[in-house]
C-alpha atoms as a PDB file:
ATOM      1  CA  MET A   1      -9.879 -13.639   3.154  1.00  0.00           C
ATOM      2  CA  GLN A   2      -7.971 -16.576   5.327  1.00  0.00           C
ATOM      3  CA  CYS A   3      -5.486 -17.393   2.947  1.00  0.00           C
ATOM      4  CA  PRO A   4      -1.792 -15.661   3.500  1.00  0.00           C
ATOM      5  CA  GLN A   5      -0.806 -15.347  -0.321  1.00  0.00           C
ATOM      6  CA  ALA A   6      -4.322 -13.869  -0.841  1.00  0.00           C
ATOM      7  CA  THR A   7      -4.580 -10.050  -2.290  1.00  0.00           C
ATOM      8  CA  PHE A   8      -7.486  -7.661  -2.454  1.00  0.00           C
ATOM      9  CA  PHE A   9      -6.790  -8.396  -6.515  1.00  0.00           C
ATOM     10  CA  HIS A  10      -7.639 -12.294  -5.465  1.00  0.00           C
ATOM     11  CA  ARG A  11     -11.428 -11.124  -4.334  1.00  0.00           C
ATOM     12  CA  ALA A  12     -14.695 -12.331  -6.591  1.00  0.00           C
ATOM     13  CA  GLY A  13     -15.268  -9.361  -7.172  1.00  0.00           C
ATOM     14  CA  TRP A  14     -12.723  -8.969 -10.072  1.00  0.00           C
ATOM     15  CA  LYS A  15     -14.882 -10.698 -11.708  1.00  0.00           C
ATOM     16  CA  GLU A  16     -18.206  -8.071 -12.415  1.00  0.00           C
ATOM     17  CA  VAL A  17     -16.048  -5.359 -12.270  1.00  0.00           C
ATOM     18  CA  MET A  18     -13.672  -7.047 -15.635  1.00  0.00           C
ATOM     19  CA  GLU A  19     -17.210  -7.781 -16.865  1.00  0.00           C
ATOM     20  CA  ARG A  20     -18.857  -4.893 -16.331  1.00  0.00           C
ATOM     21  CA  SER A  21     -16.336  -2.478 -16.649  1.00  0.00           C
ATOM     22  CA  PHE A  22     -14.025  -3.717 -19.643  1.00  0.00           C
ATOM     23  CA  GLY A  23     -16.518  -6.575 -21.475  1.00  0.00           C
ATOM     24  CA  HIS A  24     -13.669  -8.850 -20.785  1.00  0.00           C
ATOM     25  CA  ARG A  25     -15.146 -12.980 -20.313  1.00  0.00           C
ATOM     26  CA  THR A  26     -13.106 -14.535 -17.429  1.00  0.00           C
ATOM     27  CA  TYR A  27     -12.232 -17.248 -16.009  1.00  0.00           C
ATOM     28  CA  PHE A  28     -12.347 -17.729 -11.497  1.00  0.00           C
ATOM     29  CA  LEU A  29     -10.623 -21.021 -11.300  1.00  0.00           C
ATOM     30  CA  TYR A  30     -11.025 -22.677  -7.638  1.00  0.00           C
ATOM     31  CA  ALA A  31      -9.809 -25.672  -5.932  1.00  0.00           C
ATOM     32  CA  GLU A  32     -11.912 -28.016  -3.737  1.00  0.00           C
ATOM     33  CA  ARG A  33     -10.625 -30.353  -0.552  1.00  0.00           C
ATOM     34  CA  ALA A  34     -13.124 -31.844   1.472  1.00  0.00           C
ATOM     35  CA  GLY A  35     -15.831 -29.324   0.351  1.00  0.00           C
ATOM     36  CA  GLN A  36     -13.219 -26.333   0.979  1.00  0.00           C
ATOM     37  CA  ILE A  37     -11.907 -23.961  -1.238  1.00  0.00           C
ATOM     38  CA  CYS A  38      -7.946 -24.795  -0.505  1.00  0.00           C
ATOM     39  CA  ALA A  39      -6.850 -22.583  -3.705  1.00  0.00           C
ATOM     40  CA  VAL A  40      -8.264 -19.497  -6.473  1.00  0.00           C
ATOM     41  CA  LEU A  41      -6.685 -18.700  -9.835  1.00  0.00           C
ATOM     42  CA  PRO A  42      -8.999 -15.496 -11.278  1.00  0.00           C
ATOM     43  CA  LEU A  43      -8.218 -15.159 -14.927  1.00  0.00           C
ATOM     44  CA  ALA A  44      -9.427 -12.388 -17.426  1.00  0.00           C
ATOM     45  CA  ARG A  45      -9.119 -13.095 -21.280  1.00  0.00           C
ATOM     46  CA  ILE A  46      -7.919  -9.627 -23.227  1.00  0.00           C
ATOM     47  CA  LYS A  47      -8.427 -10.231 -27.073  1.00  0.00           C
ATOM     48  CA  SER A  48      -7.092  -6.798 -28.578  1.00  0.00           C
ATOM     49  CA  PRO A  49      -6.226  -5.741 -32.257  1.00  0.00           C
ATOM     50  CA  LEU A  50      -3.230  -3.759 -30.853  1.00  0.00           C
ATOM     51  CA  PHE A  51      -2.013  -4.950 -28.311  1.00  0.00           C
ATOM     52  CA  GLY A  52      -2.264  -9.076 -28.189  1.00  0.00           C
ATOM     53  CA  HIS A  53      -5.124 -11.873 -27.505  1.00  0.00           C
ATOM     54  CA  TRP A  54      -3.686 -12.762 -23.854  1.00  0.00           C
ATOM     55  CA  LEU A  55      -5.011 -14.570 -20.840  1.00  0.00           C
ATOM     56  CA  GLY A  56      -3.636 -12.686 -17.594  1.00  0.00           C
ATOM     57  CA  SER A  57      -3.997 -12.880 -13.451  1.00  0.00           C
ATOM     58  CA  LEU A  58      -4.929 -10.385 -13.637  1.00  0.00           C
ATOM     59  CA  PRO A  59      -5.554  -7.623 -15.927  1.00  0.00           C
ATOM     60  CA  PHE A  60      -5.775  -3.899 -14.655  1.00  0.00           C
ATOM     61  CA  CYS A  61      -4.571  -4.798 -11.340  1.00  0.00           C
ATOM     62  CA  VAL A  62      -0.298  -5.442  -9.653  1.00  0.00           C
ATOM     63  CA  TYR A  63      -1.429  -8.808  -8.078  1.00  0.00           C
ATOM     64  CA  GLY A  64      -2.110 -11.815  -9.337  1.00  0.00           C
ATOM     65  CA  GLY A  65      -1.410 -15.578 -10.356  1.00  0.00           C
ATOM     66  CA  ILE A  66      -2.697 -18.414  -7.772  1.00  0.00           C
ATOM     67  CA  ALA A  67      -3.663 -18.186  -4.278  1.00  0.00           C
ATOM     68  CA  GLY A  68      -3.368 -21.249  -1.758  1.00  0.00           C
ATOM     69  CA  ASP A  69      -0.695 -23.203  -0.081  1.00  0.00           C
ATOM     70  CA  ASP A  70      -1.685 -26.164  -1.600  1.00  0.00           C
ATOM     71  CA  ALA A  71       0.824 -27.985  -3.514  1.00  0.00           C
ATOM     72  CA  GLN A  72      -1.447 -30.326  -5.118  1.00  0.00           C
ATOM     73  CA  ALA A  73      -4.359 -28.112  -5.585  1.00  0.00           C
ATOM     74  CA  ARG A  74      -1.424 -25.168  -7.418  1.00  0.00           C
ATOM     75  CA  ALA A  75      -0.446 -27.951  -9.511  1.00  0.00           C
ATOM     76  CA  LEU A  76      -4.415 -28.565 -10.785  1.00  0.00           C
ATOM     77  CA  LEU A  77      -4.589 -25.404 -11.275  1.00  0.00           C
ATOM     78  CA  GLU A  78      -2.316 -24.528 -12.724  1.00  0.00           C
ATOM     79  CA  GLN A  79      -2.486 -27.119 -15.099  1.00  0.00           C
ATOM     80  CA  ALA A  80      -6.786 -26.249 -15.836  1.00  0.00           C
ATOM     81  CA  ALA A  81      -5.067 -22.594 -16.594  1.00  0.00           C
ATOM     82  CA  LEU A  82      -2.806 -23.831 -19.137  1.00  0.00           C
ATOM     83  CA  GLU A  83      -5.148 -25.659 -20.718  1.00  0.00           C
ATOM     84  CA  LEU A  84      -7.830 -22.881 -20.969  1.00  0.00           C
ATOM     85  CA  ALA A  85      -4.837 -20.892 -22.551  1.00  0.00           C
ATOM     86  CA  HIS A  86      -5.091 -23.667 -25.136  1.00  0.00           C
ATOM     87  CA  GLU A  87      -7.790 -23.756 -26.101  1.00  0.00           C
ATOM     88  CA  LEU A  88      -9.069 -19.783 -26.066  1.00  0.00           C
ATOM     89  CA  GLY A  89      -5.169 -19.600 -28.520  1.00  0.00           C
ATOM     90  CA  VAL A  90      -4.785 -16.745 -26.740  1.00  0.00           C
ATOM     91  CA  ASP A  91      -0.493 -15.563 -27.409  1.00  0.00           C
ATOM     92  CA  HIS A  92       1.153 -15.943 -23.947  1.00  0.00           C
ATOM     93  CA  LEU A  93      -0.490 -17.004 -20.160  1.00  0.00           C
ATOM     94  CA  GLU A  94       0.910 -14.194 -17.801  1.00  0.00           C
ATOM     95  CA  TYR A  95       0.852 -14.208 -13.862  1.00  0.00           C
ATOM     96  CA  ARG A  96       1.523 -11.258 -12.041  1.00  0.00           C
ATOM     97  CA  ASN A  97       2.690 -12.486  -8.541  1.00  0.00           C
ATOM     98  CA  ILE A  98       4.701 -10.563  -5.222  1.00  0.00           C
ATOM     99  CA  GLU A  99       6.771 -13.644  -5.057  1.00  0.00           C
ATOM    100  CA  ALA A 100       8.876 -15.865  -8.120  1.00  0.00           C
ATOM    101  CA  GLN A 101       6.518 -19.018  -9.173  1.00  0.00           C
ATOM    102  CA  HIS A 102       7.983 -20.209 -12.366  1.00  0.00           C
ATOM    103  CA  SER A 103      11.634 -19.647 -12.244  1.00  0.00           C
ATOM    104  CA  ASP A 104      11.794 -21.277 -16.432  1.00  0.00           C
ATOM    105  CA  TRP A 105       9.456 -19.209 -17.694  1.00  0.00           C
ATOM    106  CA  PRO A 106      10.225 -15.919 -19.347  1.00  0.00           C
ATOM    107  CA  GLY A 107       9.777 -12.636 -17.170  1.00  0.00           C
ATOM    108  CA  LYS A 108       9.673  -9.278 -16.700  1.00  0.00           C
ATOM    109  CA  ALA A 109      11.553  -7.173 -13.907  1.00  0.00           C
ATOM    110  CA  LEU A 110       9.958  -3.664 -14.760  1.00  0.00           C
ATOM    111  CA  TYR A 111       8.242  -3.719 -11.952  1.00  0.00           C
ATOM    112  CA  VAL A 112       8.235  -3.036  -8.490  1.00  0.00           C
ATOM    113  CA  THR A 113       5.997  -2.530  -5.585  1.00  0.00           C
ATOM    114  CA  PHE A 114       6.644  -0.239  -2.027  1.00  0.00           C
ATOM    115  CA  ARG A 115       4.916  -1.711   0.880  1.00  0.00           C
ATOM    116  CA  LYS A 116       5.821  -0.932   4.353  1.00  0.00           C
ATOM    117  CA  GLY A 117       3.906  -1.096   7.828  1.00  0.00           C
ATOM    118  CA  ILE A 118       2.538   1.451   9.602  1.00  0.00           C
ATOM    119  CA  SER A 119       1.654   2.434  13.452  1.00  0.00           C
ATOM    120  CA  ALA A 120      -1.214   2.937  15.272  1.00  0.00           C
ATOM    121  CA  ASP A 121       0.843   6.479  16.327  1.00  0.00           C
ATOM    122  CA  ASP A 122       0.425   9.796  14.289  1.00  0.00           C
ATOM    123  CA  GLU A 123       3.661  11.104  15.331  1.00  0.00           C
ATOM    124  CA  GLU A 124       5.785   8.047  14.998  1.00  0.00           C
ATOM    125  CA  ASN A 125       4.080   7.400  11.282  1.00  0.00           C
ATOM    126  CA  MET A 126       4.720  10.930  10.258  1.00  0.00           C
ATOM    127  CA  GLN A 127       9.047  10.463  12.147  1.00  0.00           C
ATOM    128  CA  ALA A 128       8.938   7.250   9.800  1.00  0.00           C
ATOM    129  CA  ILE A 129       8.689   9.561   6.757  1.00  0.00           C
ATOM    130  CA  PRO A 130      12.182  10.963   5.693  1.00  0.00           C
ATOM    131  CA  ARG A 131      13.173  15.070   6.938  1.00  0.00           C
ATOM    132  CA  LYS A 132      12.530  16.511   2.708  1.00  0.00           C
ATOM    133  CA  GLN A 133       9.213  14.500   2.124  1.00  0.00           C
ATOM    134  CA  ARG A 134       8.262  15.304   5.905  1.00  0.00           C
ATOM    135  CA  ALA A 135       7.948  18.514   5.116  1.00  0.00           C
ATOM    136  CA  MET A 136       6.423  18.938   2.146  1.00  0.00           C
ATOM    137  CA  VAL A 137       3.188  17.250   3.780  1.00  0.00           C
ATOM    138  CA  ARG A 138       3.324  19.707   6.304  1.00  0.00           C
ATOM    139  CA  LYS A 139       3.383  22.311   3.991  1.00  0.00           C
ATOM    140  CA  GLY A 140       0.236  21.528   2.937  1.00  0.00           C
ATOM    141  CA  VAL A 141      -0.720  21.219   6.506  1.00  0.00           C
ATOM    142  CA  LYS A 142       0.165  25.432   6.766  1.00  0.00           C
ATOM    143  CA  PHE A 143      -1.787  25.821   3.477  1.00  0.00           C
ATOM    144  CA  GLY A 144      -4.890  24.643   5.620  1.00  0.00           C
ATOM    145  CA  LEU A 145      -5.715  21.824   2.815  1.00  0.00           C
ATOM    146  CA  GLN A 146      -8.992  19.834   3.924  1.00  0.00           C
ATOM    147  CA  SER A 147      -9.588  16.320   3.783  1.00  0.00           C
ATOM    148  CA  GLU A 148     -12.932  15.028   3.464  1.00  0.00           C
ATOM    149  CA  ILE A 149     -14.377  11.079   2.613  1.00  0.00           C
ATOM    150  CA  ASP A 150     -16.284  11.319  -0.567  1.00  0.00           C
ATOM    151  CA  SER A 151     -19.683   9.774  -1.447  1.00  0.00           C
ATOM    152  CA  ASP A 152     -19.334   9.460  -4.762  1.00  0.00           C
ATOM    153  CA  THR A 153     -16.931   9.056  -7.693  1.00  0.00           C
ATOM    154  CA  GLU A 154     -17.355  12.621  -9.508  1.00  0.00           C
ATOM    155  CA  ARG A 155     -14.505  14.926  -7.662  1.00  0.00           C
ATOM    156  CA  PHE A 156     -12.158  11.748  -7.672  1.00  0.00           C
ATOM    157  CA  PHE A 157     -13.115  11.420 -11.522  1.00  0.00           C
ATOM    158  CA  ALA A 158     -12.091  15.416 -12.289  1.00  0.00           C
ATOM    159  CA  ALA A 159      -8.588  15.480 -10.300  1.00  0.00           C
ATOM    160  CA  TYR A 160      -8.082  12.063 -11.470  1.00  0.00           C
ATOM    161  CA  SER A 161      -8.726  12.533 -16.107  1.00  0.00           C
ATOM    162  CA  ALA A 162      -6.809  15.517 -15.322  1.00  0.00           C
ATOM    163  CA  SER A 163      -3.531  14.443 -13.903  1.00  0.00           C
ATOM    164  CA  VAL A 164      -3.605  11.180 -16.639  1.00  0.00           C
ATOM    165  CA  HIS A 165      -4.216  13.702 -19.581  1.00  0.00           C
ATOM    166  CA  ARG A 166      -1.001  15.152 -18.652  1.00  0.00           C
ATOM    167  CA  LEU A 167       1.234  12.049 -18.348  1.00  0.00           C
ATOM    168  CA  GLY A 168      -0.714  11.408 -21.435  1.00  0.00           C
ATOM    169  CA  THR A 169      -2.092   8.116 -20.804  1.00  0.00           C
ATOM    170  CA  PRO A 170      -5.549   6.509 -21.689  1.00  0.00           C
ATOM    171  CA  VAL A 171      -8.246   7.681 -18.889  1.00  0.00           C
ATOM    172  CA  PHE A 172     -10.418   4.659 -17.424  1.00  0.00           C
ATOM    173  CA  SER A 173     -14.431   5.692 -17.531  1.00  0.00           C
ATOM    174  CA  ARG A 174     -16.148   6.952 -15.338  1.00  0.00           C
ATOM    175  CA  LYS A 175     -18.157   3.862 -14.842  1.00  0.00           C
ATOM    176  CA  HIS A 176     -15.102   1.825 -13.937  1.00  0.00           C
ATOM    177  CA  PHE A 177     -14.774   4.076 -11.169  1.00  0.00           C
ATOM    178  CA  LYS A 178     -18.436   3.814  -9.977  1.00  0.00           C
ATOM    179  CA  VAL A 179     -18.321  -0.077 -10.978  1.00  0.00           C
ATOM    180  CA  LEU A 180     -15.472   0.130  -8.327  1.00  0.00           C
ATOM    181  CA  ALA A 181     -16.865   1.380  -5.691  1.00  0.00           C
ATOM    182  CA  GLU A 182     -20.778  -0.190  -6.111  1.00  0.00           C
ATOM    183  CA  VAL A 183     -18.343  -3.505  -5.603  1.00  0.00           C
ATOM    184  CA  PHE A 184     -16.566  -2.929  -3.269  1.00  0.00           C
ATOM    185  CA  GLY A 185     -18.636  -1.015  -0.996  1.00  0.00           C
ATOM    186  CA  GLU A 186     -16.912   0.400   1.878  1.00  0.00           C
ATOM    187  CA  ASP A 187     -13.450  -1.448   1.198  1.00  0.00           C
ATOM    188  CA  CYS A 188     -13.528   0.870  -1.551  1.00  0.00           C
ATOM    189  CA  GLU A 189     -12.947   4.561  -0.622  1.00  0.00           C
ATOM    190  CA  VAL A 190     -12.663   7.854  -2.219  1.00  0.00           C
ATOM    191  CA  LEU A 191     -10.518  10.983  -0.157  1.00  0.00           C
ATOM    192  CA  THR A 192     -10.226  14.299  -1.487  1.00  0.00           C
ATOM    193  CA  ILE A 193      -8.442  17.020  -0.754  1.00  0.00           C
ATOM    194  CA  THR A 194      -9.629  20.877  -1.271  1.00  0.00           C
ATOM    195  CA  HIS A 195      -8.040  23.982  -0.794  1.00  0.00           C
ATOM    196  CA  ASN A 196     -10.801  27.301   0.241  1.00  0.00           C
ATOM    197  CA  GLY A 197     -13.357  24.683  -0.877  1.00  0.00           C
ATOM    198  CA  GLN A 198     -11.948  23.716  -4.383  1.00  0.00           C
ATOM    199  CA  THR A 199     -10.511  20.189  -4.697  1.00  0.00           C
ATOM    200  CA  VAL A 200      -6.810  19.663  -5.492  1.00  0.00           C
ATOM    201  CA  SER A 201      -5.959  16.176  -5.278  1.00  0.00           C
ATOM    202  CA  SER A 202      -7.610  12.740  -4.717  1.00  0.00           C
ATOM    203  CA  VAL A 203      -7.459   9.468  -4.318  1.00  0.00           C
ATOM    204  CA  MET A 204      -9.194   5.987  -4.072  1.00  0.00           C
ATOM    205  CA  SER A 205      -8.103   3.011  -2.235  1.00  0.00           C
ATOM    206  CA  PHE A 206      -8.843  -0.938  -1.099  1.00  0.00           C
ATOM    207  CA  TYR A 207      -8.725  -1.824   1.878  1.00  0.00           C
ATOM    208  CA  PHE A 208      -8.442  -5.538   2.656  1.00  0.00           C
ATOM    209  CA  ARG A 209      -7.097  -7.225   6.183  1.00  0.00           C
ATOM    210  CA  ASP A 210      -4.868  -4.866   7.783  1.00  0.00           C
ATOM    211  CA  GLU A 211      -3.737  -2.646   4.366  1.00  0.00           C
ATOM    212  CA  VAL A 212      -4.615   0.110   2.403  1.00  0.00           C
ATOM    213  CA  LEU A 213      -3.970   0.181  -1.455  1.00  0.00           C
ATOM    214  CA  PRO A 214      -4.116   4.348  -2.612  1.00  0.00           C
ATOM    215  CA  TYR A 215      -4.862   2.354  -6.463  1.00  0.00           C
ATOM    216  CA  TYR A 216      -6.011   5.364  -8.341  1.00  0.00           C
ATOM    217  CA  GLY A 217      -4.983   9.211  -7.994  1.00  0.00           C
ATOM    218  CA  GLY A 218      -4.397  12.481  -9.161  1.00  0.00           C
ATOM    219  CA  GLY A 219      -4.189  16.186  -9.016  1.00  0.00           C
ATOM    220  CA  ASN A 220      -5.872  19.548 -10.502  1.00  0.00           C
ATOM    221  CA  ALA A 221      -2.543  21.895 -11.740  1.00  0.00           C
ATOM    222  CA  SER A 222      -2.403  23.609  -8.176  1.00  0.00           C
ATOM    223  CA  ALA A 223      -2.033  20.017  -6.458  1.00  0.00           C
ATOM    224  CA  ARG A 224       2.113  20.515  -6.672  1.00  0.00           C
ATOM    225  CA  GLU A 225       1.996  23.953  -5.929  1.00  0.00           C
ATOM    226  CA  LEU A 226      -0.280  23.319  -2.344  1.00  0.00           C
ATOM    227  CA  ALA A 227       1.630  19.976  -1.955  1.00  0.00           C
ATOM    228  CA  GLY A 228      -1.810  18.186  -2.580  1.00  0.00           C
ATOM    229  CA  ASN A 229      -0.717  15.219  -3.090  1.00  0.00           C
ATOM    230  CA  ASP A 230       1.456  14.770  -0.084  1.00  0.00           C
ATOM    231  CA  PHE A 231      -0.490  16.087   2.559  1.00  0.00           C
ATOM    232  CA  MET A 232      -3.408  13.668   0.597  1.00  0.00           C
ATOM    233  CA  TYR A 233      -0.719  10.242   1.203  1.00  0.00           C
ATOM    234  CA  TRP A 234      -0.579  11.474   4.470  1.00  0.00           C
ATOM    235  CA  GLU A 235      -4.010  12.154   4.983  1.00  0.00           C
ATOM    236  CA  LEU A 236      -4.949   9.136   4.039  1.00  0.00           C
ATOM    237  CA  MET A 237      -2.141   7.323   6.154  1.00  0.00           C
ATOM    238  CA  ARG A 238      -3.460   9.042   8.906  1.00  0.00           C
ATOM    239  CA  ARG A 239      -7.497   7.963   8.735  1.00  0.00           C
ATOM    240  CA  ALA A 240      -6.247   4.534   7.603  1.00  0.00           C
ATOM    241  CA  ALA A 241      -4.026   4.245  10.710  1.00  0.00           C
ATOM    242  CA  ALA A 242      -7.239   5.611  12.820  1.00  0.00           C
ATOM    243  CA  ARG A 243      -8.881   2.191  10.828  1.00  0.00           C
ATOM    244  CA  GLY A 244      -6.855  -0.165  12.031  1.00  0.00           C
ATOM    245  CA  VAL A 245      -4.697  -0.747   9.317  1.00  0.00           C
ATOM    246  CA  ARG A 246      -1.220  -1.730   9.654  1.00  0.00           C
ATOM    247  CA  VAL A 247       0.268  -2.227   6.168  1.00  0.00           C
ATOM    248  CA  PHE A 248      -0.026   1.063   3.521  1.00  0.00           C
ATOM    249  CA  ASP A 249       1.102  -0.493   0.743  1.00  0.00           C
ATOM    250  CA  PHE A 250       1.981   2.094  -2.730  1.00  0.00           C
ATOM    251  CA  GLY A 251       1.747   0.152  -5.208  1.00  0.00           C
ATOM    252  CA  ARG A 252       3.343  -0.771  -8.423  1.00  0.00           C
ATOM    253  CA  SER A 253       5.657   1.882  -9.617  1.00  0.00           C
ATOM    254  CA  LYS A 254       7.706   1.301 -12.998  1.00  0.00           C
ATOM    255  CA  GLU A 255      11.717   2.108 -12.016  1.00  0.00           C
ATOM    256  CA  GLY A 256      12.941   5.306 -13.513  1.00  0.00           C
ATOM    257  CA  THR A 257       9.365   7.392 -13.143  1.00  0.00           C
ATOM    258  CA  GLY A 258       8.080   9.605 -11.279  1.00  0.00           C
ATOM    259  CA  ALA A 259       6.133   7.986  -9.302  1.00  0.00           C
ATOM    260  CA  TYR A 260       8.958   5.226  -8.131  1.00  0.00           C
ATOM    261  CA  ASP A 261      10.917   8.367  -6.838  1.00  0.00           C
ATOM    262  CA  PHE A 262       7.699  10.452  -4.940  1.00  0.00           C
ATOM    263  CA  LYS A 263       7.208   6.716  -3.348  1.00  0.00           C
ATOM    264  CA  LYS A 264      11.531   6.240  -2.428  1.00  0.00           C
ATOM    265  CA  ASN A 265      10.805   9.977  -0.915  1.00  0.00           C
ATOM    266  CA  TRP A 266       8.671   8.866   1.835  1.00  0.00           C
ATOM    267  CA  GLY A 267      10.962   5.936   2.922  1.00  0.00           C
ATOM    268  CA  PHE A 268       9.392   3.057   1.092  1.00  0.00           C
ATOM    269  CA  THR A 269      11.832   0.659   0.266  1.00  0.00           C
ATOM    270  CA  PRO A 270      11.354  -1.031  -3.456  1.00  0.00           C
ATOM    271  CA  THR A 271      10.611  -4.517  -3.808  1.00  0.00           C
ATOM    272  CA  PRO A 272      10.268  -6.339  -7.350  1.00  0.00           C
ATOM    273  CA  LEU A 273       7.362  -8.008  -8.696  1.00  0.00           C
ATOM    274  CA  HIS A 274       7.333 -11.262 -10.491  1.00  0.00           C
ATOM    275  CA  TYR A 275       5.159 -11.032 -13.200  1.00  0.00           C
ATOM    276  CA  GLU A 276       5.588 -14.717 -15.354  1.00  0.00           C
ATOM    277  CA  TYR A 277       4.894 -15.985 -18.241  1.00  0.00           C
ATOM    278  CA  GLN A 278       4.086 -19.397 -20.437  1.00  0.00           C
ATOM    279  CA  LEU A 279       4.567 -18.098 -24.115  1.00  0.00           C
ATOM    280  CA  LEU A 280       2.073 -19.798 -26.227  1.00  0.00           C
ATOM    281  CA  ARG A 281       2.158 -18.233 -29.814  1.00  0.00           C
ATOM    282  CA  GLY A 282       4.190 -15.206 -28.946  1.00  0.00           C
ATOM    283  CA  GLN A 283       7.677 -15.127 -29.019  1.00  0.00           C
ATOM    284  CA  ASP A 284       8.104 -12.683 -27.139  1.00  0.00           C
ATOM    285  CA  VAL A 285       7.282 -11.409 -23.451  1.00  0.00           C
ATOM    286  CA  PRO A 286       4.840  -8.444 -24.187  1.00  0.00           C
ATOM    287  CA  ASP A 287       6.152  -4.474 -24.007  1.00  0.00           C
ATOM    288  CA  THR A 288       3.310  -2.778 -23.468  1.00  0.00           C
ATOM    289  CA  ASN A 289       3.733  -0.451 -21.203  1.00  0.00           C
ATOM    290  CA  PRO A 290       4.666   3.849 -21.272  1.00  0.00           C
ATOM    291  CA  LEU A 291       8.165   3.503 -21.318  1.00  0.00           C
ATOM    292  CA  ASN A 292       8.491   1.642 -24.663  1.00  0.00           C
ATOM    293  CA  PRO A 293      10.327   3.825 -26.654  1.00  0.00           C
ATOM    294  CA  ARG A 294       7.685   3.308 -29.804  1.00  0.00           C
ATOM    295  CA  TYR A 295       4.824   4.107 -27.637  1.00  0.00           C
ATOM    296  CA  GLN A 296       6.426   8.212 -27.332  1.00  0.00           C
ATOM    297  CA  LEU A 297       4.854   9.675 -30.211  1.00  0.00           C
ATOM    298  CA  MET A 298       1.972   8.418 -28.784  1.00  0.00           C
ATOM    299  CA  ILE A 299       2.325   9.530 -25.673  1.00  0.00           C
ATOM    300  CA  LYS A 300       2.787  13.145 -27.313  1.00  0.00           C
ATOM    301  CA  THR A 301       0.490  13.301 -29.615  1.00  0.00           C
ATOM    302  CA  TRP A 302      -2.540  12.184 -26.197  1.00  0.00           C
ATOM    303  CA  GLN A 303      -0.770  14.844 -24.532  1.00  0.00           C
ATOM    304  CA  ARG A 304      -2.289  17.570 -27.442  1.00  0.00           C
ATOM    305  CA  LEU A 305      -6.058  16.404 -27.079  1.00  0.00           C
ATOM    306  CA  PRO A 306      -8.343  18.263 -25.265  1.00  0.00           C
ATOM    307  CA  LEU A 307      -9.633  16.981 -22.508  1.00  0.00           C
ATOM    308  CA  TRP A 308     -12.827  15.813 -22.946  1.00  0.00           C
ATOM    309  CA  ALA A 309     -11.532  14.824 -26.229  1.00  0.00           C
ATOM    310  CA  ALA A 310      -9.148  12.245 -24.105  1.00  0.00           C
ATOM    311  CA  ASN A 311     -11.681  11.359 -21.126  1.00  0.00           C
ATOM    312  CA  LEU A 312     -13.777  10.430 -24.535  1.00  0.00           C
ATOM    313  CA  ILE A 313     -11.989   8.341 -26.408  1.00  0.00           C
ATOM    314  CA  GLY A 314      -9.502   6.726 -23.544  1.00  0.00           C
ATOM    315  CA  PRO A 315     -11.881   4.141 -21.844  1.00  0.00           C
ATOM    316  CA  HIS A 316     -11.784   2.558 -25.912  1.00  0.00           C
ATOM    317  CA  ILE A 317      -8.372   1.983 -25.680  1.00  0.00           C
ATOM    318  CA  VAL A 318      -7.495   1.695 -22.564  1.00  0.00           C
ATOM    319  CA  ARG A 319      -9.686  -1.089 -22.021  1.00  0.00           C
ATOM    320  CA  GLN A 320      -7.847  -3.367 -23.994  1.00  0.00           C
ATOM    321  CA  LEU A 321      -3.953  -2.572 -21.922  1.00  0.00           C
ATOM    322  CA  GLY A 322      -4.555  -4.644 -18.817  1.00  0.00           C
END
């Protein structure tokens, strides 16, 4: 919590999430100096017949790598991670850095992140949203949409699973979201948007220091017509600002996607993320993302599955992706 390089995804709770949600072996390394932890490196191993065998910091998370400004401690953790990667016989070691750390490692320039400071004043935050996007937020207000903090993940899962199914993406399990809520407690929050008592959209967000990270979200078929997602993120921003949050982290997106354009429309500037790879047995940087043409047939097939079938099968696939 005190380390400037640390993110929500460096929290020790992710060890329990990785093991309980996905069954993946974790190796959470740390270095001490004079009895004080001065650097950490959370790692998890994925061994998949479909998507390869790798060790990374951190699967299912947007940020990772070594957190700590002690150069000697960082070097020791780096050495330990490489030794572990060789011992496990993985194809590659992956770090998901906000800032570049290894200029000599192969990288992937696929993802960007969207982060922006917010004010304690609602009107100031509203005026900072570009005009067209601001109109969409006000459209949701005019429809009479309401926001509620949920005590469980049921409404969220219904909205989220329907949304990712339309995109042709395998869904995480219900258990995963329950585990996140249990492990992170008050720092994991579900905000649900309703219209006439019916769920429109919902988002699960993480809180870390003075930041809020809307991480998983989705909406039902009426969300677009009612501007449900637009209103949802505004309500999250408004509630977070009242809570004392001063950074809104919209998370990562791939360039050339609808999510990328949506976040830019809010006035957020994309910042490249630096995903770096130490190739061991593998010869190439992995490319297991939906934009890869080899997965297009799989995506179209998935979209045609009944939702109940996608929700049943999806967790067994997504746990192998990371």
